[in-house]
XYZ file of C-alpha atoms in Angstrom:
575
model
C 0.000 0.000 0.000
C 2.890 2.337 0.827
C 4.273 1.991 -2.705
C 0.793 2.475 -4.253
C 0.321 5.778 -2.367
C 3.822 6.850 -3.375
C 3.060 6.006 -7.002
C -0.188 8.079 -7.021
C 1.609 10.982 -5.389
C 4.413 10.833 -7.931
C 1.999 10.808 -10.863
C 0.184 13.827 -9.377
C 3.423 15.736 -9.072
C 4.270 14.952 -12.685
C 0.815 16.098 -13.833
C 1.242 19.415 -12.074
C 4.882 19.843 -12.960
C 4.179 22.780 -15.317
C 2.952 25.988 -13.745
C 1.295 28.824 -15.688
C 4.371 31.010 -15.105
C 6.702 28.520 -16.757
C 7.673 29.159 -20.337
C 6.239 26.689 -22.731
C 8.673 23.909 -23.420
C 8.746 20.193 -23.959
C 8.353 18.107 -20.810
C 9.312 14.446 -21.257
C 6.605 12.992 -19.080
C 7.521 9.440 -20.137
C 11.078 9.873 -18.906
C 9.894 11.462 -15.664
C 7.450 8.625 -15.118
C 10.088 6.012 -15.902
C 12.593 7.555 -13.503
C 10.005 7.874 -10.782
C 8.880 4.284 -11.187
C 12.495 3.184 -11.061
C 13.030 5.044 -7.787
C 9.940 3.385 -6.376
C 11.183 -0.056 -7.504
C 14.584 0.618 -5.976
C 13.056 1.645 -2.677
C 10.846 -1.407 -2.693
C 13.789 -3.667 -3.481
C 15.859 -2.176 -0.657
C 13.055 -3.029 1.724
C 13.050 -6.544 0.277
C 16.815 -6.822 0.819
C 16.377 -5.843 4.453
C 13.665 -8.460 4.891
C 15.831 -11.046 3.074
C 18.662 -10.443 5.533
C 16.239 -11.276 8.319
C 15.176 -14.446 6.518
C 18.799 -15.551 6.031
C 19.583 -14.860 9.680
C 16.592 -16.921 10.748
C 17.703 -19.880 8.606
C 21.198 -19.727 10.083
C 20.073 -19.211 13.681
C 17.308 -21.810 13.787
C 19.242 -24.813 12.511
C 18.705 -27.875 14.693
C 21.827 -29.308 16.384
C 23.733 -31.733 14.118
C 21.410 -30.816 11.248
C 22.310 -29.082 8.000
C 21.146 -25.688 6.817
C 18.288 -25.818 4.330
C 17.118 -23.599 1.465
C 14.032 -24.327 -0.647
C 13.812 -27.539 1.366
C 17.220 -28.654 0.112
C 20.024 -29.571 2.518
C 23.081 -27.348 2.122
C 26.632 -28.650 2.371
C 28.599 -25.847 3.966
C 28.408 -25.685 7.747
C 31.421 -23.423 8.374
C 31.968 -20.968 5.533
C 28.277 -20.324 4.854
C 27.383 -18.843 8.270
C 30.775 -17.091 8.452
C 30.186 -15.422 5.102
C 26.696 -14.147 5.879
C 27.492 -13.038 9.423
C 30.404 -10.962 8.082
C 28.019 -9.520 5.478
C 25.301 -8.674 8.060
C 23.191 -11.467 6.508
C 22.660 -9.369 3.377
C 22.088 -10.820 -0.072
C 25.293 -11.371 -2.045
C 24.163 -12.380 -5.505
C 21.357 -9.897 -6.281
C 22.005 -6.264 -5.388
C 19.505 -4.615 -7.698
C 15.946 -5.358 -8.728
C 16.792 -5.589 -12.433
C 20.213 -7.260 -12.262
C 20.388 -11.039 -11.945
C 23.264 -11.599 -14.379
C 25.501 -13.218 -11.704
C 22.754 -15.704 -10.935
C 22.368 -16.506 -14.614
C 26.150 -16.885 -15.010
C 26.289 -19.218 -12.009
C 23.407 -21.294 -13.320
C 25.098 -21.599 -16.722
C 28.427 -22.600 -15.151
C 26.772 -25.261 -13.015
C 25.043 -26.712 -16.075
C 28.436 -26.892 -17.798
C 30.233 -28.357 -14.780
C 29.411 -31.737 -16.320
C 32.283 -31.059 -18.734
C 34.633 -31.059 -15.717
C 33.383 -34.559 -14.886
C 31.102 -33.285 -12.108
C 27.324 -33.715 -11.901
C 25.345 -30.417 -11.996
C 22.561 -31.720 -9.737
C 25.158 -32.274 -6.982
C 25.597 -28.481 -6.805
C 21.937 -27.351 -6.584
C 21.826 -26.739 -10.341
C 18.231 -27.967 -10.643
C 16.982 -25.786 -7.771
C 18.784 -22.700 -9.094
C 17.458 -23.357 -12.592
C 13.928 -23.721 -11.197
C 14.269 -20.452 -9.285
C 15.226 -18.608 -12.469
C 12.302 -20.190 -14.316
C 9.894 -19.057 -11.591
C 11.347 -15.546 -11.661
C 10.970 -15.380 -15.433
C 7.284 -16.315 -15.095
C 6.610 -13.999 -12.158
C 8.799 -10.887 -12.016
C 7.213 -9.888 -8.688
C 9.310 -12.613 -7.014
C 12.239 -10.164 -7.130
C 10.466 -8.469 -4.210
C 9.846 -11.729 -2.314
C 12.316 -11.783 0.575
C 11.935 -15.514 1.304
C 12.471 -16.399 -2.353
C 15.635 -14.260 -2.580
C 17.052 -15.473 0.746
C 16.730 -19.122 -0.267
C 18.170 -18.522 -3.737
C 21.142 -16.613 -2.322
C 21.978 -19.401 0.127
C 21.730 -22.007 -2.630
C 24.090 -20.026 -4.859
C 26.716 -19.480 -2.156
C 26.568 -23.096 -1.032
C 26.930 -24.284 -4.634
C 29.955 -21.991 -5.016
C 31.693 -23.443 -1.963
C 31.115 -27.063 -2.951
C 31.957 -26.635 -6.652
C 35.071 -24.599 -5.827
C 36.191 -27.207 -3.283
C 35.766 -30.067 -5.748
C 37.499 -28.231 -8.579
C 40.415 -27.440 -6.280
C 40.831 -30.522 -4.099
C 38.955 -33.079 -6.203
C 35.588 -34.663 -5.501
C 36.743 -38.199 -4.663
C 38.835 -39.125 -1.653
C 41.717 -41.097 -3.256
C 42.041 -43.265 -0.155
C 38.494 -44.544 -0.688
C 39.503 -46.248 -3.925
C 40.681 -49.814 -4.243
C 43.693 -48.653 -6.257
C 45.019 -45.916 -4.011
C 46.620 -42.708 -5.200
C 49.619 -42.175 -2.953
C 50.772 -38.751 -4.182
C 50.564 -36.233 -1.351
C 48.569 -33.207 -2.444
C 50.294 -30.610 -0.230
C 47.681 -28.081 -1.328
C 47.249 -25.033 0.904
C 43.776 -24.284 2.214
C 42.167 -21.574 0.159
C 39.704 -18.843 1.318
C 36.742 -19.768 -0.871
C 34.618 -17.054 0.773
C 37.086 -14.313 -0.139
C 37.291 -15.599 -3.699
C 33.492 -15.498 -3.843
C 33.395 -11.833 -2.789
C 36.082 -10.957 -5.333
C 34.218 -12.766 -8.093
C 30.924 -11.038 -7.265
C 32.542 -7.587 -7.423
C 35.230 -7.941 -10.087
C 34.953 -11.096 -12.235
C 32.588 -13.282 -14.169
C 31.579 -16.543 -12.503
C 33.741 -18.535 -14.930
C 36.757 -16.317 -14.222
C 36.176 -16.783 -10.519
C 36.107 -20.571 -10.743
C 39.176 -20.630 -12.959
C 41.308 -19.857 -9.873
C 40.540 -23.380 -8.641
C 41.415 -25.313 -11.809
C 44.477 -27.597 -11.669
C 47.598 -25.773 -12.912
C 48.164 -28.448 -15.572
C 48.449 -26.523 -18.887
C 46.082 -28.849 -20.752
C 43.209 -28.941 -18.252
C 40.984 -26.425 -20.023
C 41.656 -28.172 -23.344
C 40.264 -31.349 -21.757
C 37.122 -29.470 -20.688
C 36.691 -28.069 -24.206
C 37.208 -31.510 -25.748
C 34.616 -33.085 -23.438
C 32.136 -30.432 -24.577
C 32.981 -31.044 -28.247
C 32.723 -34.816 -27.945
C 29.347 -34.574 -26.233
C 27.925 -33.107 -29.438
C 29.210 -36.152 -31.356
C 27.836 -38.919 -29.135
C 24.705 -39.608 -31.143
C 26.635 -39.945 -34.404
C 29.322 -42.319 -33.139
C 29.969 -45.589 -34.952
C 32.479 -48.441 -34.947
C 34.359 -50.174 -37.743
C 34.137 -53.934 -37.980
C 37.098 -55.314 -39.861
C 38.922 -58.628 -40.044
C 42.451 -58.184 -41.352
C 43.504 -61.696 -40.244
C 46.451 -60.479 -38.146
C 47.774 -58.321 -40.994
C 47.675 -54.538 -41.356
C 46.907 -51.910 -43.983
C 49.831 -49.823 -45.228
C 50.244 -46.835 -47.566
C 49.422 -47.805 -51.141
C 47.067 -50.636 -50.132
C 43.487 -50.738 -51.324
C 40.685 -52.175 -49.209
C 36.959 -51.856 -48.717
C 37.720 -50.969 -45.077
C 39.685 -47.836 -45.968
C 36.661 -45.726 -46.960
C 35.105 -46.476 -43.555
C 38.389 -45.661 -41.793
C 38.510 -42.315 -43.575
C 34.922 -41.629 -42.554
C 35.658 -42.396 -38.888
C 38.797 -40.252 -38.865
C 36.814 -37.393 -40.436
C 34.124 -37.861 -37.763
C 36.809 -37.538 -35.066
C 38.220 -34.401 -36.694
C 41.478 -35.997 -37.843
C 40.844 -36.249 -41.577
C 39.531 -33.919 -44.279
C 37.622 -35.916 -46.917
C 38.886 -35.611 -50.474
C 36.331 -36.608 -53.089
C 38.919 -36.459 -55.863
C 40.923 -39.445 -54.629
C 40.055 -43.131 -54.556
C 38.103 -43.662 -51.308
C 39.338 -47.261 -50.995
C 43.033 -46.416 -51.343
C 45.480 -45.773 -48.506
C 46.847 -42.433 -49.713
C 49.236 -39.847 -48.260
C 46.455 -37.814 -46.667
C 45.221 -40.887 -44.812
C 48.775 -41.699 -43.732
C 49.102 -38.290 -42.101
C 45.798 -38.797 -40.243
C 46.663 -42.318 -39.073
C 49.979 -41.104 -37.678
C 48.130 -38.381 -35.753
C 45.787 -40.993 -34.341
C 48.718 -43.207 -33.318
C 50.486 -40.274 -31.686
C 47.344 -39.332 -29.742
C 47.138 -42.890 -28.395
C 50.835 -43.384 -27.689
C 51.471 -46.007 -30.354
C 54.466 -46.196 -32.662
C 53.715 -43.779 -35.516
C 54.458 -46.198 -38.343
C 51.202 -45.538 -40.197
C 50.226 -49.217 -40.224
C 46.518 -49.759 -39.593
C 46.462 -52.898 -37.489
C 45.080 -54.089 -34.157
C 46.102 -51.007 -32.168
C 44.932 -48.504 -34.781
C 41.520 -50.180 -34.877
C 41.446 -50.184 -31.092
C 41.972 -46.402 -31.158
C 39.411 -45.885 -33.930
C 36.792 -47.929 -32.103
C 37.239 -46.339 -28.704
C 33.757 -44.886 -28.336
C 33.083 -41.200 -27.852
C 31.468 -42.110 -24.517
C 34.673 -43.871 -23.413
C 36.785 -40.876 -24.436
C 34.591 -38.526 -22.442
C 34.760 -40.851 -19.436
C 38.552 -40.956 -19.580
C 38.712 -37.166 -19.760
C 36.505 -36.859 -16.675
C 38.481 -39.417 -14.665
C 41.811 -37.795 -15.467
C 40.598 -34.268 -14.754
C 39.950 -35.571 -11.252
C 43.447 -37.090 -11.072
C 44.921 -33.732 -12.085
C 42.963 -32.117 -9.260
C 44.741 -34.471 -6.849
C 48.190 -33.335 -7.948
C 50.167 -30.826 -5.839
C 50.047 -27.225 -7.036
C 53.804 -26.720 -6.761
C 56.622 -29.173 -7.420
C 60.360 -29.227 -6.826
C 62.883 -27.184 -8.817
C 63.911 -30.402 -10.570
C 61.491 -33.309 -10.653
C 60.766 -36.512 -12.530
C 57.298 -37.539 -13.613
C 56.547 -41.088 -14.672
C 53.173 -41.683 -16.292
C 52.659 -45.391 -15.704
C 49.822 -45.666 -18.231
C 51.882 -43.830 -20.882
C 55.107 -45.813 -20.249
C 57.085 -42.568 -20.235
C 59.366 -40.581 -17.955
C 59.885 -36.813 -18.179
C 62.441 -34.693 -16.347
C 61.446 -31.094 -15.612
C 63.410 -28.134 -14.333
C 61.577 -24.895 -13.604
C 58.733 -26.033 -15.871
C 60.953 -26.886 -18.864
C 61.231 -30.463 -20.127
C 64.889 -31.520 -20.058
C 64.517 -35.175 -20.979
C 61.883 -37.653 -22.135
C 62.209 -41.405 -22.392
C 60.285 -44.647 -22.577
C 59.735 -46.858 -19.570
C 58.695 -50.402 -18.728
C 56.263 -50.744 -15.807
C 54.683 -53.470 -13.687
C 52.648 -56.317 -15.081
C 48.894 -56.329 -14.479
C 49.313 -58.615 -11.459
C 52.346 -56.637 -10.152
C 51.109 -53.116 -10.668
C 53.458 -50.181 -10.244
C 51.951 -48.059 -7.439
C 51.166 -44.348 -7.610
C 53.083 -42.197 -5.112
C 55.748 -39.516 -4.825
C 59.129 -39.349 -3.082
C 62.624 -37.904 -3.590
C 65.543 -39.486 -5.393
C 68.339 -39.230 -2.844
C 71.057 -41.524 -4.191
C 72.245 -43.606 -7.146
C 73.903 -47.001 -7.214
C 76.278 -47.635 -10.116
C 76.954 -51.234 -11.226
C 74.355 -52.492 -8.732
C 73.909 -55.998 -7.473
C 70.346 -57.242 -7.234
C 68.862 -58.991 -4.254
C 65.904 -60.934 -5.602
C 62.687 -59.790 -3.847
C 60.751 -62.541 -2.027
C 57.777 -62.448 -4.414
C 59.977 -62.807 -7.499
C 62.082 -65.447 -5.764
C 59.011 -67.517 -4.929
C 57.085 -67.086 -8.195
C 59.855 -66.820 -10.789
C 63.331 -67.873 -9.656
C 62.676 -70.964 -7.523
C 60.502 -72.645 -10.204
C 63.373 -72.128 -12.693
C 65.963 -73.474 -10.230
C 63.849 -76.537 -9.507
C 63.854 -77.300 -13.211
C 67.573 -76.612 -13.619
C 70.046 -75.546 -10.878
C 72.328 -74.272 -13.655
C 69.893 -71.393 -14.039
C 71.562 -69.521 -11.149
C 75.071 -69.725 -12.609
C 73.805 -68.714 -16.013
C 72.191 -65.615 -14.483
C 75.286 -64.826 -12.369
C 73.283 -65.382 -9.168
C 74.610 -66.572 -5.811
C 72.826 -68.078 -2.807
C 73.336 -66.970 0.819
C 72.021 -68.356 4.083
C 70.531 -66.298 6.936
C 74.037 -65.525 8.257
C 75.246 -64.206 4.921
C 77.372 -67.278 4.090
C 77.700 -68.429 0.485
C 75.787 -71.670 -0.189
C 76.124 -74.268 -2.930
C 72.788 -74.224 -4.816
C 73.014 -77.992 -5.347
C 72.877 -78.540 -1.574
C 69.502 -76.783 -1.186
C 66.150 -78.550 -1.237
C 64.510 -75.855 -3.340
C 61.011 -77.319 -3.082
C 61.050 -77.247 0.706
C 63.618 -74.661 1.790
C 63.992 -72.277 -1.157
C 62.550 -69.264 0.640
C 64.975 -69.645 3.558
C 67.811 -68.374 1.397
C 68.703 -65.048 -0.162
C 69.508 -64.957 -3.867
C 71.667 -62.107 -5.130
C 72.683 -61.320 -8.696
C 76.175 -59.867 -9.093
C 76.876 -56.700 -11.126
C 77.385 -57.332 -14.804
C 75.861 -57.404 -18.234
C 73.050 -59.773 -17.194
C 72.096 -57.951 -14.016
C 68.353 -57.274 -13.978
C 68.980 -53.700 -12.797
C 71.399 -52.925 -15.600
C 74.218 -50.460 -14.920
C 72.565 -48.021 -12.492
C 69.572 -47.696 -10.217
C 67.971 -44.508 -8.884
C 66.778 -44.795 -5.298
C 63.938 -42.971 -3.552
C 63.287 -44.969 -0.354
C 59.598 -45.868 -0.039
C 57.338 -48.474 1.531
C 56.727 -50.129 -1.842
C 60.430 -50.838 -2.466
C 60.041 -49.314 -5.951
C 62.851 -47.566 -7.830
C 64.029 -46.627 -11.328
C 66.703 -48.725 -12.990
C 68.493 -49.621 -16.183
C 67.804 -52.958 -17.889
C 69.690 -55.330 -20.211
C 66.413 -56.090 -22.077
C 66.549 -53.089 -24.392
C 64.353 -54.590 -27.118
C 61.216 -54.264 -24.985
C 61.289 -50.474 -25.256
C 60.175 -50.771 -28.894
C 56.806 -52.261 -27.880
C 53.644 -50.155 -27.824
C 52.497 -51.441 -24.435
C 55.284 -52.131 -21.937
C 53.990 -53.946 -18.844
C 56.838 -56.397 -18.261
C 58.397 -55.523 -14.896
C 57.652 -56.766 -11.395
C 56.657 -53.290 -10.211
C 59.869 -51.277 -10.498
C 60.366 -48.971 -13.480
C 62.919 -49.772 -16.139
C 64.100 -46.681 -17.994
C 65.364 -46.218 -21.530
C 68.048 -43.546 -20.938
C 69.686 -44.116 -17.522
C 72.943 -42.388 -18.458
C 71.134 -39.198 -19.547
C 69.133 -39.164 -16.312
C 72.297 -39.594 -14.228
C 73.911 -36.684 -16.090
C 71.039 -34.355 -15.154
C 70.791 -35.452 -11.517
C 74.556 -35.158 -10.992
C 75.140 -32.017 -13.065
C 75.851 -29.932 -9.949
C 78.224 -32.457 -8.339
C 81.876 -31.549 -8.658
C 84.097 -34.195 -10.178
C 81.304 -36.205 -11.729
C 82.063 -35.635 -15.384
C 80.169 -37.459 -18.116
C 83.194 -39.711 -18.590
C 83.377 -40.611 -14.904
C 79.643 -41.413 -14.811
C 80.059 -43.714 -17.800
C 83.030 -45.437 -16.156
C 81.092 -45.997 -12.936
C 78.240 -47.571 -14.879
C 80.639 -49.977 -16.629
C 82.937 -50.717 -13.659
C 81.222 -53.892 -12.480
C 81.862 -52.760 -8.890
C 78.918 -51.483 -6.905
C 79.217 -47.795 -5.935
C 76.653 -45.653 -4.091
C 76.547 -41.891 -4.709
C 74.378 -39.565 -2.604
C 72.948 -36.680 -4.609
C 73.831 -33.144 -3.614
C 70.284 -31.977 -4.441
C 67.598 -34.685 -4.277
C 65.013 -34.534 -7.049
C 61.288 -35.098 -6.684
C 59.810 -38.136 -8.380
C 56.102 -38.563 -9.104
C 54.736 -41.896 -10.273
C 51.373 -40.948 -11.789
C 48.637 -42.762 -13.681
C 46.997 -40.674 -16.417
C 45.011 -42.321 -19.197
C 44.080 -38.997 -20.825
C 45.443 -35.458 -20.773
C 45.741 -32.302 -22.835
C 48.888 -30.510 -23.933
C 49.636 -26.793 -23.733
C 48.828 -26.642 -27.465
C 45.417 -28.249 -26.855
C 46.188 -31.714 -28.266
C 44.320 -34.470 -26.401
C 46.042 -37.784 -25.673
C 44.476 -41.089 -24.622
C 46.089 -44.230 -23.243
C 44.969 -47.748 -22.441
C 43.762 -48.207 -18.883
C 46.315 -50.972 -18.320
C 45.368 -51.593 -14.669
C 41.586 -51.130 -15.135
C 41.349 -48.268 -12.652
C 39.160 -45.819 -14.578
C 35.788 -47.558 -14.141
C 35.882 -47.373 -10.347
C 36.728 -43.674 -10.479
C 34.028 -42.863 -13.019
C 31.470 -44.574 -10.814
C 32.663 -42.597 -7.778
C 32.447 -39.299 -9.703
C 28.789 -40.002 -10.479
C 27.883 -40.708 -6.867
C 26.671 -37.871 -4.680
C 29.322 -36.703 -2.246
C 28.869 -37.339 1.456
C 31.934 -35.482 2.695
C 32.968 -31.892 2.152
C 35.592 -29.456 3.360
C 33.550 -26.245 3.730
């Protein structure tokens, strides 16, 4: 009623705004009316804001013990930051400060709808309730003056911010809840999500505000963009059924399968169709596309279309999206800052990279654990090297691999340059041991030399898994596409080059001396002057700084469990 009386009074003033003494001149009554109505709306909205603050305070003050705050009948997640934020703000609205400005709400709603492309489920962040609120407001503009409506919407928005920001920063899944644990320590500092919210509301778009919480990995946003692109392709996906009878297609070949291969590559964005060439012929343009596909999947880029190329072609769009989502979460688990010099092994990619101040110094192939002897994920520091190492056979390998060979032929030990020791460290004649009954009572050690399983050097970072990097005499295995041949430790392709980098600041250790120590046949331990970080990771998809997306085989079948966990509603939160 107060605003109705004010409106009538205003209109009366406008009607009488010209007096007989005034000179005739144009009076823009429409503009005057519009301005007056705007002032009335502003005054009304300020009253609504005051009432909304009371409604928010009541929600916060009347929560039952051990219960959660509620808005629009929905349980909120934040029990610490939410009341802190509103108390500091005198319980005032944060997201809507003017009766005709809801752009922040619309931006937040749009971001939450798109959070699916980060591998997170929009409905887990009140997206449906916020969307419904906007729909109701669009149908009934008077709701902008409804204090209860605005108070509930504001609480939903802030709570969604805290939970989405927390999950983008720390990750949604607790790695320790998974069967295959992720042992890399995050070492992420706590972050003031409430302060970031205030900054975003006053200075940034919602997307810019959330970008502060993305993993620092340079290809993360490329993964988000690719997930969005692939989602548009899902309905048109198709597979290629081909039987090449263990052979492969090579440049110059002709086959009925080639036209379909070209079509699938074009569908994936890797091939530009050329109607002028023979569709059934393996031409140069197809060769270029096949090599791109092989590179994106970590295969040897020989251009041959065989088992692995078809495996890459027939990886469904849905599977690609799933791998992107799972690995975005793994990137969120990584520490924000790493050592000055550090080594990263991607187990699923069979590669090792050495970084210094963000620059890649060295890249090499690796061999990792077999499916039943998986290389674990964790981080540590390389503190020392052992040149010309001996190898004490681990109990598991001794029981499962060595003893069965010795039982068949005791000459196996001599051939492998292995010696047997009793519990007191005394040398034992292998022929005197009952290997079926007493084999595990003895220690088997392989002497340094050309056959030594550890090669010419091992890189030690003491850990509970007894895992380390080492050279290997089996160099031919590095040429394979998939390299799961070890018993858990990581065999590396370029041990000499790695030693050069790690010992570059150690006086007296020239390249020649390092080479001599590797070939000496006498075990020598060298403690590093500056230990380097080492991170054994497991990424089956990632993006590069240039936006190229890579996929790898999930060799240990870990992705499915993570994808399932990402789709489940969270029961724990940090805010």
